[in-house]
Amino acid sequence: MLPEKFENYIKQNKLFHKEDKILLALSGGCDSVALFWLLKKLNYKFSAAHCNFNLRNKDSENDEIFTENLCNKSDIQLFKTSFKTKEFAEKNKLSIEDAARKLRYAWFEKIRIENNFSYILTAHHLDDKIETFFINITKGTGIKGLRSISAKKNNIIRPLLFAKKEEIENYCSENNIRYRTDQSNFDTDFLRNKFRHEILPAFKKINPKFQNRMLKNFEIFNDLEKIYNDYIENNKQIVIENRKNLIYIDLEKLLNTPAPLSLLYEIIRPYGFKSSQNEHILTNINNLQTGKLFFSKTHRILKDTKYLIIDTVSETKKNELFYIENETELNEFPVKLSFERTQTIPSELKTENDTALINEDKLSYPLLLRKFKEADYFYPFGMKGKKLLSDFFTDKRINRFERENCWILTTNKNEIIWLIGYRTDDRFKITEKTQKILQIKRL
């Protein structure tokens, strides 16, 4: 019965094919050993991988010996490794469970890539999926947490999610399949075990068909996630603008969507922002001061008058200089520029923000490429007199991120030639006496 259901589940969900090269995560426990024999019975091509986490002294060693003997007798290739899990957990401030998970999946992926395996298979089953669901909602979760464990995510496949733990144990018993028992699975100090042995059995007493009901619930949650994702993607197109490598979120449009809290969370989550930050921003949006900043490890959000603006946390130093010689290739610089020289004065001197026409007669090389500084001033093209760049930015309503990302081209005497993307300096304008014209474009 279980082999037929197993093969049908693989086909119905298009998980993998007979010709695929598979790596099985083999702990030696009931679930992974049952999956081992199901793959073997149905003639799938696979190898196995075993991790010794060194958490259970002699038992960990015996698990490793068991998997070695199983694979040797069955002529299955086995990869194995050993981890100092406790040291890794302490160093990275992780729980033992999280540390073991992080270590094993990183190693599985390494083995997969090095040996050209198509997929990694784990033996998670329906009971695991239900436990994860309740753990997720206990800790706090979004729509993806309701869906719980996926049958297929990238290169990781869980082909036993249809099966109850009891079915797997019965399959092993009926076929005289030996396996190892991990006594730590009964330790209710671990959160998952507390759900497994104390909380979920109470649900089964209330409804003996509780697992079947949850299986139907997961089908509904999957459909809800598709509807949710469709809503998010459609509304992202409405509220987001991309300008000058910055992401602008229109606040008025955001607040007029049916679920602004969820929409904003899904927009900022990929950039490392937490749900608590998302709630704080939206709950206090009308009271947040313009210029207020929020940070993740890689990005920052600026509260502007009409927008939330997302930018990367730049590694470019504010005082970093790039020297441009007369014939320098410009692809190596943080802003890509092209130089084209001509002796013909264009009939139309009006230029786009990404193009500057410069009187090269007045240039002294090397030119300098640098970031904006507070004391900078220039003589804006078409205006009389000099102006602080900070005042120019304020007049043009240029926000903090755009100011910080602005690159300036100067002479070797630190005279500003071009505020790139905004305005050239009047001192380097083309006149009737100009002999050499330099056209610079931002690519």
Short mmCIF file of C-alpha atoms in Angstrom, two decimals:
data_model
loop_
_atom_site.label_atom_id
_atom_site.label_comp_id
_atom_site.label_asym_id
_atom_site.label_seq_id
_atom_site.Cartn_x
_atom_site.Cartn_y
_atom_site.Cartn_z
CA MET A 1 0.00 0.00 0.00
CA LEU A 2 2.66 2.53 1.04
CA PRO A 3 4.87 1.98 -2.06
CA GLU A 4 1.89 2.62 -4.37
CA LYS A 5 0.87 5.79 -2.48
CA PHE A 6 4.51 6.88 -2.47
CA GLU A 7 4.91 6.54 -6.24
CA ASN A 8 1.55 8.21 -6.92
CA TYR A 9 2.49 11.15 -4.70
CA ILE A 10 5.77 11.61 -6.60
CA LYS A 11 3.99 11.55 -9.98
CA GLN A 12 1.04 13.74 -8.99
CA ASN A 13 3.31 16.43 -7.54
CA LYS A 14 5.99 16.04 -10.25
CA LEU A 15 8.70 15.71 -7.63
CA PHE A 16 11.36 13.78 -9.56
CA HIS A 17 11.86 11.08 -12.20
CA LYS A 18 13.47 7.66 -12.37
CA GLU A 19 16.41 9.05 -14.34
CA ASP A 20 17.19 11.75 -11.77
CA LYS A 21 20.28 11.31 -9.60
CA ILE A 22 19.14 11.50 -5.96
CA LEU A 23 20.89 12.07 -2.64
CA LEU A 24 19.01 10.64 0.36
CA ALA A 25 19.52 12.15 3.82
CA LEU A 26 19.91 8.96 5.87
CA SER A 27 19.93 9.28 9.67
CA GLY A 28 19.31 5.60 10.34
CA GLY A 29 15.93 6.28 11.96
CA CYS A 30 12.59 4.76 11.01
CA ASP A 31 11.56 7.43 8.47
CA SER A 32 14.78 7.72 6.47
CA VAL A 33 15.33 3.95 6.43
CA ALA A 34 11.75 3.41 5.19
CA LEU A 35 12.43 5.97 2.43
CA PHE A 36 15.68 4.12 1.65
CA TRP A 37 13.81 0.86 1.03
CA LEU A 38 10.97 2.53 -0.90
CA LEU A 39 13.48 4.07 -3.32
CA LYS A 40 15.27 0.73 -3.64
CA LYS A 41 12.05 -1.23 -4.18
CA LEU A 42 10.89 1.14 -6.93
CA ASN A 43 14.30 1.22 -8.66
CA TYR A 44 15.19 4.86 -8.18
CA LYS A 45 18.86 5.80 -8.60
CA PHE A 46 20.17 7.20 -5.33
CA SER A 47 23.10 7.59 -2.96
CA ALA A 48 22.91 8.31 0.78
CA ALA A 49 24.41 10.92 3.10
CA HIS A 50 24.78 10.55 6.87
CA CYS A 51 25.67 13.22 9.45
CA ASN A 52 27.16 12.38 12.84
CA PHE A 53 26.34 15.38 15.06
CA ASN A 54 28.27 13.95 18.05
CA LEU A 55 25.40 14.73 20.43
CA ARG A 56 24.61 11.24 21.77
CA ASN A 57 28.04 9.71 22.47
CA LYS A 58 28.02 5.99 21.62
CA ASP A 59 24.55 6.17 20.07
CA SER A 60 25.80 8.63 17.44
CA GLU A 61 28.65 6.26 16.56
CA ASN A 62 26.25 3.30 16.34
CA ASP A 63 23.93 5.27 14.03
CA GLU A 64 26.87 5.84 11.69
CA ILE A 65 27.88 2.16 11.78
CA PHE A 66 24.27 1.15 11.07
CA THR A 67 24.01 3.38 7.97
CA GLU A 68 27.40 2.11 6.73
CA ASN A 69 26.28 -1.53 7.03
CA LEU A 70 22.90 -0.80 5.41
CA CYS A 71 24.48 0.88 2.40
CA ASN A 72 27.27 -1.68 2.03
CA LYS A 73 24.82 -4.60 2.03
CA SER A 74 22.55 -2.82 -0.46
CA ASP A 75 25.41 -1.61 -2.70
CA ILE A 76 24.45 2.05 -2.18
CA GLN A 77 27.09 4.77 -2.15
CA LEU A 78 27.30 6.54 1.25
CA PHE A 79 28.70 9.97 2.02
CA LYS A 80 29.31 10.70 5.68
CA THR A 81 30.60 13.52 7.84
CA SER A 82 31.02 14.48 11.48
CA PHE A 83 30.15 17.82 13.13
CA LYS A 84 31.09 19.54 16.38
CA THR A 85 27.50 20.66 16.75
CA LYS A 86 27.63 22.05 20.29
CA GLU A 87 30.66 24.22 19.50
CA PHE A 88 28.98 25.50 16.33
CA ALA A 89 25.77 26.29 18.22
CA GLU A 90 27.61 28.22 20.95
CA LYS A 91 29.76 30.14 18.47
CA ASN A 92 26.77 31.17 16.35
CA LYS A 93 24.33 31.59 19.26
CA LEU A 94 21.94 28.96 17.91
CA SER A 95 19.85 26.25 19.53
CA ILE A 96 21.16 22.71 19.06
CA GLU A 97 18.23 22.00 16.70
CA ASP A 98 18.91 25.06 14.54
CA ALA A 99 22.66 24.42 14.51
CA ALA A 100 22.21 20.80 13.39
CA ARG A 101 19.75 21.88 10.69
CA LYS A 102 22.09 24.56 9.38
CA LEU A 103 25.09 22.22 9.33
CA ARG A 104 23.39 19.32 7.61
CA TYR A 105 21.65 21.26 4.86
CA ALA A 106 24.84 23.17 4.01
CA TRP A 107 26.73 19.88 3.78
CA PHE A 108 24.00 18.16 1.77
CA GLU A 109 24.07 21.00 -0.76
CA LYS A 110 27.87 20.81 -0.99
CA ILE A 111 27.69 17.08 -1.72
CA ARG A 112 24.87 17.63 -4.23
CA ILE A 113 26.85 20.19 -6.22
CA GLU A 114 30.16 18.35 -6.13
CA ASN A 115 28.59 15.08 -7.30
CA ASN A 116 25.94 16.40 -9.70
CA PHE A 117 22.91 15.12 -7.79
CA SER A 118 19.58 16.46 -9.02
CA TYR A 119 17.84 16.52 -5.65
CA ILE A 120 18.25 15.99 -1.92
CA LEU A 121 15.53 13.83 -0.35
CA THR A 122 14.52 14.03 3.30
CA ALA A 123 12.04 11.75 5.08
CA HIS A 124 9.71 14.36 6.60
CA HIS A 125 6.16 13.02 6.87
CA LEU A 126 2.66 14.33 7.62
CA ASP A 127 3.17 14.37 11.39
CA ASP A 128 6.31 16.51 10.91
CA LYS A 129 4.32 18.89 8.73
CA ILE A 130 1.58 19.22 11.36
CA GLU A 131 4.13 19.77 14.15
CA THR A 132 5.84 22.48 12.10
CA PHE A 133 2.48 24.18 11.49
CA PHE A 134 1.81 24.47 15.22
CA ILE A 135 5.38 25.54 15.99
CA ASN A 136 5.04 28.27 13.35
CA ILE A 137 1.77 29.67 14.67
CA THR A 138 3.08 29.52 18.24
CA LYS A 139 6.11 31.62 17.31
CA GLY A 140 4.16 33.88 14.95
CA THR A 141 3.97 33.38 11.21
CA GLY A 142 2.66 34.59 7.89
CA ILE A 143 0.78 32.72 5.18
CA LYS A 144 3.84 30.59 4.33
CA GLY A 145 3.98 29.32 7.89
CA LEU A 146 0.41 28.06 7.61
CA ARG A 147 1.40 26.05 4.56
CA SER A 148 4.18 24.52 6.69
CA ILE A 149 6.73 22.20 5.04
CA SER A 150 6.70 22.07 1.23
CA ALA A 151 7.01 18.84 -0.71
CA LYS A 152 9.51 20.54 -3.01
CA LYS A 153 11.62 23.62 -2.40
CA ASN A 154 14.47 24.31 -4.78
CA ASN A 155 16.61 21.16 -4.72
CA ILE A 156 15.11 19.67 -1.55
CA ILE A 157 12.26 17.17 -1.86
CA ARG A 158 10.16 15.58 0.87
CA PRO A 159 8.28 12.72 -0.80
CA LEU A 160 6.70 11.27 2.38
CA LEU A 161 4.60 14.29 3.39
CA PHE A 162 1.41 12.39 2.51
CA ALA A 163 2.19 9.60 5.02
CA LYS A 164 1.41 9.44 8.72
CA LYS A 165 4.16 8.37 11.10
CA GLU A 166 2.05 5.32 11.99
CA GLU A 167 1.92 4.22 8.32
CA ILE A 168 5.71 4.40 8.06
CA GLU A 169 6.22 2.42 11.26
CA ASN A 170 3.73 -0.23 10.07
CA TYR A 171 5.55 -0.49 6.72
CA CYS A 172 8.83 -1.15 8.54
CA SER A 173 7.21 -3.67 10.86
CA GLU A 174 5.41 -5.56 8.08
CA ASN A 175 8.61 -5.80 6.02
CA ASN A 176 10.96 -6.60 8.93
CA ILE A 177 12.94 -3.42 8.30
CA ARG A 178 15.44 -2.65 11.06
CA TYR A 179 16.25 0.91 12.05
CA ARG A 180 17.79 2.95 14.84
CA THR A 181 15.77 4.75 17.53
CA ASP A 182 16.95 8.16 18.64
CA GLN A 183 16.07 8.48 22.33
CA SER A 184 16.39 12.28 22.15
CA ASN A 185 13.16 12.26 20.10
CA PHE A 186 11.34 11.56 23.38
CA ASP A 187 12.92 14.44 25.28
CA THR A 188 10.14 17.02 25.75
CA ASP A 189 12.65 19.75 26.58
CA PHE A 190 12.80 20.13 22.79
CA LEU A 191 9.86 22.17 21.50
CA ARG A 192 9.03 19.80 18.64
CA ASN A 193 8.93 16.82 20.99
CA LYS A 194 6.60 18.69 23.35
CA PHE A 195 4.13 19.11 20.48
CA ARG A 196 4.70 15.53 19.34
CA HIS A 197 4.17 13.78 22.67
CA GLU A 198 2.02 16.15 24.72
CA ILE A 199 0.01 18.62 22.66
CA LEU A 200 -0.94 16.93 19.37
CA PRO A 201 -2.15 13.69 21.01
CA ALA A 202 -4.80 15.86 22.73
CA PHE A 203 -6.07 16.99 19.32
CA LYS A 204 -6.29 13.36 18.21
CA LYS A 205 -8.43 12.54 21.25
CA ILE A 206 -10.82 15.37 20.30
CA ASN A 207 -10.90 14.31 16.64
CA PRO A 208 -9.54 10.83 15.79
CA LYS A 209 -9.31 11.95 12.14
CA PHE A 210 -7.32 15.02 13.11
CA GLN A 211 -4.38 14.20 10.75
CA ASN A 212 -6.70 13.72 7.77
CA ARG A 213 -8.41 17.02 8.60
CA MET A 214 -5.03 18.77 8.71
CA LEU A 215 -4.10 17.28 5.35
CA LYS A 216 -7.21 18.92 3.86
CA ASN A 217 -6.38 22.16 5.69
CA PHE A 218 -2.95 22.22 4.08
CA GLU A 219 -4.55 21.96 0.63
CA ILE A 220 -6.67 25.02 1.49
CA PHE A 221 -3.64 26.88 2.87
CA ASN A 222 -1.74 26.17 -0.35
CA ASP A 223 -4.54 27.78 -2.37
CA LEU A 224 -4.70 30.72 0.04
CA GLU A 225 -0.96 31.28 -0.41
CA LYS A 226 -1.39 31.43 -4.19
CA ILE A 227 -4.16 34.03 -3.81
CA TYR A 228 -2.02 35.97 -1.32
CA ASN A 229 1.05 35.93 -3.58
CA ASP A 230 -1.05 37.10 -6.51
CA TYR A 231 -2.36 40.01 -4.42
CA ILE A 232 1.16 40.95 -3.30
CA GLU A 233 2.65 40.90 -6.80
CA ASN A 234 -0.21 42.91 -8.32
CA ASN A 235 -0.05 45.59 -5.64
CA LYS A 236 3.73 45.79 -5.72
CA GLN A 237 3.37 47.03 -9.28
CA ILE A 238 1.05 49.79 -8.01
CA VAL A 239 3.04 51.10 -5.04
CA ILE A 240 6.70 50.61 -6.06
CA GLU A 241 8.85 52.77 -8.31
CA ASN A 242 12.52 52.14 -9.11
CA ARG A 243 14.61 55.28 -9.51
CA LYS A 244 18.39 55.71 -9.55
CA ASN A 245 18.98 52.31 -7.92
CA LEU A 246 16.55 53.17 -5.11
CA ILE A 247 13.18 51.58 -4.36
CA TYR A 248 10.37 54.09 -3.74
CA ILE A 249 7.20 52.95 -1.95
CA ASP A 250 4.35 55.41 -2.50
CA LEU A 251 2.78 55.87 0.94
CA GLU A 252 -0.60 57.11 -0.26
CA LYS A 253 -1.00 54.19 -2.66
CA LEU A 254 0.25 51.74 -0.01
CA LEU A 255 -2.26 52.91 2.59
CA ASN A 256 -5.09 52.65 0.06
CA THR A 257 -4.48 48.94 -0.58
CA PRO A 258 -6.72 46.39 1.21
CA ALA A 259 -3.91 45.01 3.39
CA PRO A 260 -1.06 47.55 3.66
CA LEU A 261 0.64 45.83 6.63
CA SER A 262 1.07 42.54 4.76
CA LEU A 263 2.01 44.27 1.53
CA LEU A 264 4.72 46.39 3.14
CA TYR A 265 6.08 43.35 5.00
CA GLU A 266 6.42 41.35 1.79
CA ILE A 267 8.15 44.29 0.08
CA ILE A 268 10.75 44.89 2.80
CA ARG A 269 11.22 41.30 4.08
CA PRO A 270 13.64 40.25 1.26
CA TYR A 271 15.93 43.10 2.36
CA GLY A 272 16.32 41.73 5.89
CA PHE A 273 13.75 43.82 7.75
CA LYS A 274 11.79 42.23 10.58
CA SER A 275 8.02 42.11 11.08
CA SER A 276 8.40 44.26 14.23
CA GLN A 277 10.01 47.01 12.14
CA ASN A 278 7.26 46.70 9.56
CA GLU A 279 4.57 47.10 12.23
CA HIS A 280 6.35 50.05 13.82
CA ILE A 281 6.69 51.87 10.48
CA LEU A 282 3.07 51.42 9.44
CA THR A 283 1.49 51.93 12.85
CA ASN A 284 3.34 55.21 13.35
CA ILE A 285 3.50 56.32 9.71
CA ASN A 286 1.72 59.64 10.31
CA ASN A 287 3.94 60.51 13.28
CA LEU A 288 7.31 59.46 11.86
CA GLN A 289 9.61 62.40 11.26
CA THR A 290 10.77 62.93 7.68
CA GLY A 291 14.34 61.63 7.51
CA LYS A 292 13.77 58.80 10.03
CA LEU A 293 15.93 55.76 9.21
CA PHE A 294 15.39 52.03 9.78
CA PHE A 295 18.21 49.50 9.29
CA SER A 296 18.66 45.82 8.46
CA LYS A 297 22.09 44.22 8.07
CA THR A 298 22.18 44.98 4.34
CA HIS A 299 19.64 47.76 3.71
CA ARG A 300 18.06 50.87 5.17
CA ILE A 301 14.68 52.57 4.83
CA LEU A 302 14.24 56.33 4.74
CA LYS A 303 10.91 57.92 5.66
CA ASP A 304 10.49 60.73 3.14
CA THR A 305 7.52 63.08 2.74
CA LYS A 306 5.55 60.91 0.32
CA TYR A 307 7.64 57.76 0.14
CA LEU A 308 9.47 55.06 2.01
CA ILE A 309 12.78 54.68 0.20
CA ILE A 310 14.91 51.52 0.33
CA ASP A 311 18.65 51.64 -0.30
CA THR A 312 21.58 49.29 0.24
CA VAL A 313 23.99 49.90 3.08
CA SER A 314 26.88 51.12 0.94
CA GLU A 315 30.37 49.80 1.48
CA THR A 316 31.82 52.70 -0.53
CA LYS A 317 33.67 55.02 1.79
CA LYS A 318 32.54 58.63 1.77
CA ASN A 319 36.10 59.92 1.28
CA GLU A 320 37.04 57.40 -1.41
CA LEU A 321 38.54 58.96 -4.56
CA PHE A 322 38.86 57.60 -8.09
CA TYR A 323 41.36 59.19 -10.48
CA ILE A 324 40.46 59.46 -14.14
CA GLU A 325 43.37 59.91 -16.51
CA ASN A 326 42.96 61.21 -20.04
CA GLU A 327 42.55 57.76 -21.59
CA THR A 328 41.28 55.76 -18.61
CA GLU A 329 38.82 52.92 -19.14
CA LEU A 330 35.88 53.84 -16.95
CA ASN A 331 34.20 50.47 -16.35
CA GLU A 332 36.27 49.93 -13.19
CA PHE A 333 34.61 52.80 -11.31
CA PRO A 334 31.44 52.70 -9.20
CA VAL A 335 29.63 54.90 -11.74
CA LYS A 336 30.21 54.00 -15.39
CA LEU A 337 31.00 56.90 -17.70
CA SER A 338 31.84 57.20 -21.37
CA PHE A 339 33.97 60.03 -22.84
CA GLU A 340 33.65 61.22 -26.42
CA ARG A 341 35.70 64.13 -27.79
CA THR A 342 34.70 66.45 -30.62
CA GLN A 343 35.62 69.87 -32.00
CA THR A 344 32.11 70.60 -33.26
CA ILE A 345 29.89 72.79 -31.13
CA PRO A 346 26.44 71.18 -30.96
CA SER A 347 23.62 73.36 -32.26
CA GLU A 348 21.55 72.44 -29.18
CA LEU A 349 23.36 72.72 -25.86
CA LYS A 350 20.47 71.48 -23.72
CA THR A 351 21.50 68.12 -22.31
CA GLU A 352 19.84 65.28 -20.43
CA ASN A 353 20.68 64.60 -16.79
CA ASP A 354 22.80 61.61 -17.83
CA THR A 355 24.81 63.59 -20.40
CA ALA A 356 27.21 66.49 -19.87
CA LEU A 357 28.85 68.70 -22.54
CA ILE A 358 32.09 70.08 -21.10
CA ASN A 359 34.63 72.64 -22.31
CA GLU A 360 37.72 70.43 -22.25
CA ASP A 361 40.00 73.43 -22.80
CA LYS A 362 39.48 74.29 -19.13
CA LEU A 363 40.05 70.81 -17.71
CA SER A 364 43.20 69.71 -15.90
CA TYR A 365 43.83 65.99 -15.57
CA PRO A 366 43.59 63.72 -13.74
CA LEU A 367 39.91 64.25 -13.00
CA LEU A 368 38.51 63.07 -9.69
CA LEU A 369 35.37 61.03 -9.04
CA ARG A 370 34.06 61.23 -5.48
CA LYS A 371 30.97 61.48 -3.29
CA PHE A 372 29.22 64.65 -2.13
CA LYS A 373 30.53 66.50 0.92
CA GLU A 374 28.58 69.00 3.02
CA ALA A 375 30.89 71.96 2.27
CA ASP A 376 30.83 71.42 -1.52
CA TYR A 377 29.73 74.29 -3.73
CA PHE A 378 29.52 74.88 -7.47
CA TYR A 379 28.28 77.36 -10.06
CA PRO A 380 25.13 75.70 -11.45
CA PHE A 381 24.83 75.86 -15.23
CA GLY A 382 22.36 78.56 -16.23
CA MET A 383 22.49 80.33 -12.87
CA LYS A 384 24.49 83.27 -11.58
CA GLY A 385 26.86 82.88 -8.65
CA LYS A 386 27.88 79.88 -6.59
CA LYS A 387 25.63 77.63 -4.53
CA LEU A 388 26.22 75.08 -1.79
CA LEU A 389 25.37 71.61 -3.02
CA SER A 390 23.32 71.04 0.14
CA ASP A 391 21.16 74.06 -0.77
CA PHE A 392 20.88 72.86 -4.37
CA PHE A 393 19.69 69.45 -3.15
CA THR A 394 17.17 71.05 -0.80
CA ASP A 395 15.79 73.30 -3.55
CA LYS A 396 15.42 70.30 -5.85
CA ARG A 397 13.87 68.20 -3.06
CA ILE A 398 16.54 65.55 -3.43
CA ASN A 399 16.30 63.10 -0.51
CA ARG A 400 19.06 61.91 1.77
CA PHE A 401 19.71 58.62 -0.03
CA GLU A 402 19.99 60.30 -3.43
CA ARG A 403 22.42 62.83 -1.96
CA GLU A 404 24.57 60.09 -0.46
CA ASN A 405 24.52 58.16 -3.74
CA CYS A 406 25.40 61.21 -5.84
CA TRP A 407 28.80 61.12 -7.55
CA ILE A 408 30.72 64.27 -8.42
CA LEU A 409 33.28 64.79 -11.16
CA THR A 410 35.92 67.40 -10.35
CA THR A 411 39.21 68.75 -11.68
CA ASN A 412 42.45 67.95 -9.90
CA LYS A 413 41.99 71.34 -8.21
CA ASN A 414 38.70 70.06 -6.72
CA GLU A 415 36.55 72.32 -8.91
CA ILE A 416 33.21 70.63 -9.54
CA ILE A 417 32.66 69.87 -13.23
CA TRP A 418 29.48 67.85 -13.04
CA LEU A 419 27.06 66.90 -10.32
CA ILE A 420 26.41 63.62 -12.12
CA GLY A 421 22.78 63.13 -13.02
CA TYR A 422 21.74 66.66 -12.00
CA ARG A 423 23.69 69.69 -13.24
CA THR A 424 27.02 70.75 -14.79
CA ASP A 425 29.10 73.68 -13.55
CA ASP A 426 28.78 76.96 -15.44
CA ARG A 427 32.56 77.46 -15.36
CA PHE A 428 33.01 74.57 -17.79
CA LYS A 429 30.24 75.47 -20.22
CA ILE A 430 30.84 75.54 -23.96
CA THR A 431 31.33 78.94 -25.54
CA GLU A 432 32.11 80.18 -29.04
CA LYS A 433 35.81 80.12 -28.14
CA THR A 434 35.76 76.47 -27.09
CA GLN A 435 38.24 74.38 -29.12
CA LYS A 436 37.65 70.91 -27.66
CA ILE A 437 34.31 69.58 -26.48
CA LEU A 438 34.06 66.61 -24.15
CA GLN A 439 30.76 64.74 -24.06
CA ILE A 440 30.42 62.59 -20.92
CA LYS A 441 27.60 60.10 -20.53
CA ARG A 442 26.52 58.12 -17.49
CA LEU A 443 25.92 54.59 -18.77
#
